[in-house]
Short mmCIF file of C-alpha atoms in Angstrom, two decimals:
data_model
loop_
_atom_site.label_atom_id
_atom_site.label_comp_id
_atom_site.label_asym_id
_atom_site.label_seq_id
_atom_site.Cartn_x
_atom_site.Cartn_y
_atom_site.Cartn_z
CA UNK A 1 79.67 83.04 126.15
CA UNK A 2 79.24 85.13 129.29
CA UNK A 3 81.46 88.18 129.51
CA UNK A 4 84.77 87.47 131.22
CA UNK A 5 87.51 89.58 132.73
CA UNK A 6 91.14 89.52 131.71
CA UNK A 7 94.25 89.00 133.82
CA UNK A 8 97.55 87.96 132.21
CA UNK A 9 98.69 85.72 135.09
CA UNK A 10 96.12 83.56 136.83
CA UNK A 11 96.98 81.12 139.63
CA UNK A 12 94.33 78.84 141.05
CA UNK A 13 93.34 79.60 144.66
CA UNK A 14 95.03 83.02 144.45
CA UNK A 15 93.39 86.41 144.95
CA UNK A 16 93.98 88.58 141.88
CA UNK A 17 93.91 92.33 141.50
CA UNK A 18 92.34 93.30 138.19
CA UNK A 19 93.66 96.23 136.16
CA UNK A 20 92.01 99.64 136.30
CA UNK A 21 90.31 98.99 132.93
CA UNK A 22 88.96 95.58 133.94
CA UNK A 23 87.87 96.91 137.33
CA UNK A 24 85.91 99.69 135.64
CA UNK A 25 84.23 97.15 133.36
CA UNK A 26 83.27 95.03 136.36
CA UNK A 27 81.90 98.08 138.18
CA UNK A 28 79.94 99.16 135.09
CA UNK A 29 78.32 95.71 135.01
CA UNK A 30 77.20 96.25 138.64
CA UNK A 31 78.74 93.01 139.85
CA UNK A 32 78.18 92.58 143.59
CA UNK A 33 80.71 91.08 146.06
CA UNK A 34 80.26 87.33 146.36
CA UNK A 35 79.25 86.96 142.69
CA UNK A 36 80.92 84.26 140.62
CA UNK A 37 82.61 85.63 137.48
CA UNK A 38 84.77 84.29 134.66
CA UNK A 39 88.43 85.12 134.11
CA UNK A 40 90.79 84.44 131.20
CA UNK A 41 94.53 84.80 130.76
CA UNK A 42 94.31 85.19 126.97
CA UNK A 43 96.24 81.94 126.53
CA UNK A 44 93.24 79.68 126.07
CA UNK A 45 92.39 79.19 129.75
CA UNK A 46 89.12 80.16 131.42
CA UNK A 47 88.68 80.23 135.21
CA UNK A 48 85.82 80.82 137.59
CA UNK A 49 86.33 83.23 140.44
CA UNK A 50 84.52 85.06 143.22
CA UNK A 51 84.49 88.85 143.22
CA UNK A 52 85.50 89.92 146.73
CA UNK A 53 85.21 93.69 146.43
CA UNK A 54 87.35 96.74 145.63
CA UNK A 55 90.63 97.79 147.20
CA UNK A 56 91.89 101.21 146.09
CA UNK A 57 89.31 101.10 143.26
CA UNK A 58 90.75 97.84 141.90
CA UNK A 59 88.67 94.65 141.86
CA UNK A 60 89.84 91.71 143.98
CA UNK A 61 88.92 88.25 142.68
CA UNK A 62 89.53 84.89 144.31
CA UNK A 63 90.27 82.24 141.68
CA UNK A 64 88.26 79.05 142.23
CA UNK A 65 89.07 76.63 139.39
CA UNK A 66 89.85 76.24 135.71
CA UNK A 67 86.66 75.65 133.75
CA UNK A 68 87.93 75.55 130.17
CA UNK A 69 91.12 75.03 128.18
CA UNK A 70 91.10 75.87 124.48
CA UNK A 71 93.67 74.17 122.24
CA UNK A 72 94.54 76.06 119.07
CA UNK A 73 94.89 73.66 116.13
CA UNK A 74 95.71 76.21 113.42
CA UNK A 75 97.88 79.27 112.82
CA UNK A 76 96.74 82.15 110.64
CA UNK A 77 98.94 85.25 110.63
CA UNK A 78 98.03 88.51 108.93
CA UNK A 79 100.77 91.03 108.18
CA UNK A 80 99.38 94.54 107.74
CA UNK A 81 101.63 97.39 106.54
CA UNK A 82 101.32 100.64 108.41
CA UNK A 83 98.55 102.88 107.10
CA UNK A 84 98.68 106.66 107.03
CA UNK A 85 95.28 106.89 108.71
CA UNK A 86 95.54 105.88 112.39
CA UNK A 87 91.81 105.33 112.83
CA UNK A 88 91.82 102.82 109.97
CA UNK A 89 94.68 100.98 111.68
CA UNK A 90 92.63 100.77 114.88
CA UNK A 91 89.64 99.49 112.92
CA UNK A 92 91.45 96.80 110.93
CA UNK A 93 93.18 95.43 114.05
CA UNK A 94 89.82 95.17 115.83
CA UNK A 95 88.21 93.36 112.88
CA UNK A 96 91.11 90.94 112.42
CA UNK A 97 90.68 89.87 116.04
CA UNK A 98 86.97 89.32 115.50
CA UNK A 99 87.62 87.24 112.37
CA UNK A 100 89.85 84.88 114.33
CA UNK A 101 93.44 85.30 113.12
CA UNK A 102 96.04 83.97 115.55
CA UNK A 103 98.69 86.56 114.80
CA UNK A 104 98.65 90.22 113.75
CA UNK A 105 101.83 91.89 112.56
CA UNK A 106 102.34 95.56 111.70
CA UNK A 107 105.37 96.31 109.50
CA UNK A 108 107.00 99.13 107.60
CA UNK A 109 107.94 99.17 103.93
CA UNK A 110 109.53 101.75 101.61
CA UNK A 111 106.20 103.29 100.68
CA UNK A 112 104.81 103.56 104.18
CA UNK A 113 104.71 106.97 105.76
CA UNK A 114 107.95 107.71 107.66
CA UNK A 115 106.20 108.34 111.00
CA UNK A 116 107.09 105.77 113.66
CA UNK A 117 104.69 104.02 116.00
CA UNK A 118 105.01 105.35 119.54
CA UNK A 119 104.87 103.10 122.59
CA UNK A 120 101.58 104.81 123.47
CA UNK A 121 100.05 103.88 120.11
CA UNK A 122 101.32 100.31 120.34
CA UNK A 123 99.83 99.99 123.82
CA UNK A 124 96.51 101.32 122.48
CA UNK A 125 96.50 98.59 119.82
CA UNK A 126 97.16 95.93 122.46
CA UNK A 127 94.19 97.21 124.45
CA UNK A 128 92.05 97.08 121.30
CA UNK A 129 93.08 93.44 120.84
CA UNK A 130 92.13 92.58 124.42
CA UNK A 131 88.75 94.29 124.21
CA UNK A 132 87.94 92.86 120.76
CA UNK A 133 88.89 89.37 122.00
CA UNK A 134 86.56 89.73 124.96
CA UNK A 135 83.70 91.07 122.83
CA UNK A 136 84.03 88.20 120.35
CA UNK A 137 84.38 85.53 123.04
CA UNK A 138 87.99 84.63 122.29
CA UNK A 139 90.00 83.28 125.20
CA UNK A 140 93.11 82.71 123.08
CA UNK A 141 94.28 86.19 122.13
CA UNK A 142 96.21 86.74 118.90
CA UNK A 143 99.95 87.38 119.09
CA UNK A 144 100.77 90.99 118.19
CA UNK A 145 104.02 92.37 116.77
CA UNK A 146 105.17 95.73 115.42
CA UNK A 147 108.34 95.46 113.32
CA UNK A 148 110.10 98.59 112.09
CA UNK A 149 112.91 97.13 109.97
CA UNK A 150 111.93 95.34 106.74
CA UNK A 151 114.75 92.79 107.10
CA UNK A 152 113.57 91.99 110.63
CA UNK A 153 110.07 91.55 109.21
CA UNK A 154 111.39 89.05 106.63
CA UNK A 155 113.30 87.20 109.36
CA UNK A 156 110.12 86.91 111.43
CA UNK A 157 108.21 85.57 108.43
CA UNK A 158 110.88 82.90 107.96
CA UNK A 159 110.92 81.95 111.63
CA UNK A 160 107.12 81.51 111.59
CA UNK A 161 107.75 78.50 109.31
CA UNK A 162 104.43 78.80 107.48
CA UNK A 163 103.24 78.81 103.91
CA UNK A 164 103.09 82.43 102.80
CA UNK A 165 100.59 84.27 100.59
CA UNK A 166 101.56 87.72 99.33
CA UNK A 167 98.79 89.86 97.90
CA UNK A 168 99.40 91.01 94.32
CA UNK A 169 96.65 92.37 92.09
CA UNK A 170 98.64 91.43 88.96
CA UNK A 171 99.27 87.81 89.95
CA UNK A 172 98.00 85.12 87.59
CA UNK A 173 96.72 82.76 90.30
CA UNK A 174 94.13 83.54 92.98
CA UNK A 175 93.76 82.94 96.69
CA UNK A 176 90.65 80.90 95.90
CA UNK A 177 92.64 78.37 93.86
CA UNK A 178 95.29 78.22 96.57
CA UNK A 179 92.74 77.45 99.29
CA UNK A 180 91.02 74.86 97.09
CA UNK A 181 94.33 73.07 96.44
CA UNK A 182 95.52 73.31 100.06
CA UNK A 183 92.39 72.05 101.73
CA UNK A 184 94.07 70.81 104.91
CA UNK A 185 96.43 73.66 105.71
CA UNK A 186 97.04 74.25 109.41
CA UNK A 187 99.44 77.19 109.23
CA UNK A 188 99.41 80.14 106.87
CA UNK A 189 100.61 83.72 106.87
CA UNK A 190 99.24 86.42 104.60
CA UNK A 191 101.23 89.51 103.71
CA UNK A 192 99.30 92.56 102.53
CA UNK A 193 100.86 95.19 100.28
CA UNK A 194 101.14 98.81 101.44
CA UNK A 195 99.31 101.78 100.00
CA UNK A 196 101.26 102.26 96.78
CA UNK A 197 102.36 98.60 96.59
CA UNK A 198 105.73 97.04 97.42
CA UNK A 199 108.86 98.33 95.70
CA UNK A 200 110.62 96.14 93.15
CA UNK A 201 113.37 95.33 95.64
CA UNK A 202 110.86 94.39 98.35
CA UNK A 203 109.02 92.06 95.97
CA UNK A 204 112.28 90.29 95.16
CA UNK A 205 113.00 89.85 98.85
CA UNK A 206 109.49 88.56 99.53
CA UNK A 207 109.81 86.10 96.69
CA UNK A 208 112.80 84.56 98.50
CA UNK A 209 110.62 83.51 101.45
CA UNK A 210 110.18 79.71 101.56
CA UNK A 211 106.83 78.34 100.36
CA UNK A 212 105.67 81.78 99.25
CA UNK A 213 103.30 82.72 96.45
CA UNK A 214 102.04 86.00 95.02
CA UNK A 215 98.27 85.68 94.66
CA UNK A 216 95.40 87.86 93.50
CA UNK A 217 92.64 88.37 96.05
CA UNK A 218 89.86 89.93 93.99
CA UNK A 219 88.96 91.28 90.56
CA UNK A 220 88.51 94.65 92.25
CA UNK A 221 91.40 96.79 93.47
CA UNK A 222 91.19 96.65 97.27
CA UNK A 223 92.47 99.15 99.78
CA UNK A 224 95.20 97.75 101.99
CA UNK A 225 92.96 97.28 105.04
CA UNK A 226 90.14 95.84 102.91
CA UNK A 227 92.57 93.31 101.45
CA UNK A 228 93.55 92.30 105.00
CA UNK A 229 89.99 91.58 106.00
CA UNK A 230 89.08 89.93 102.70
CA UNK A 231 92.05 87.53 102.72
CA UNK A 232 91.69 86.63 106.39
CA UNK A 233 87.94 86.06 106.08
CA UNK A 234 88.13 83.72 103.08
CA UNK A 235 91.05 81.86 104.70
CA UNK A 236 89.16 81.43 107.98
CA UNK A 237 86.02 80.33 106.12
CA UNK A 238 88.00 77.74 104.18
CA UNK A 239 89.68 76.56 107.36
CA UNK A 240 86.43 76.17 109.26
CA UNK A 241 84.72 74.36 106.38
CA UNK A 242 87.50 71.84 105.83
CA UNK A 243 89.09 71.43 109.25
CA UNK A 244 86.67 68.74 110.43
CA UNK A 245 87.39 66.49 107.44
CA UNK A 246 91.17 66.88 107.91
CA UNK A 247 91.44 66.39 111.63
#
């Protein structure tokens, strides 16, 4: 897919002003006025447009027409507890986007570090999601949430109305058996344990989630961010292999 530029609100026949970041990308690509480019709103829509030039260092683009609409026929959420290493958080969010999950949630638990996520850090993660989506050719960006309160996190899991897998190294059943026995799933959320595991009370609360199971991911003990990538990758692989026969 050719590189596209992002704008959250695209109206056909309108002239859009791209953000500073997108304008810099367009300038770096040496796009000349009059050139046709692609635009996406991150909601599954792709448009063609004509680059008109710069006004106050921001690119002006005239929208021509919609050229693609992507319908999402599955939901795969990954819930990642906050890590103590910020660079690892950046990395795992980027890779989850590339893998293809439709939702990324960051949550706190008892054994997470007490430091709170600033609005600046949250905005950085949203920019990482946009850039990773563009690099991987995604025009339907994943939903992103940061939830501070554990009870609010549980409420969000319930409202998602999905089957739920909770990673547990000591579980008797595996994610492989689950995926084999649920070959036509269309919605799934995966909850990863924090560094140091969930507390006893948290496990009891998680067990109360509807359609939830504690499952083992691997014979090896995985770091929290590795477990996120492992579980999302095998789930996406299973989904892609079996989706055609189910739909």
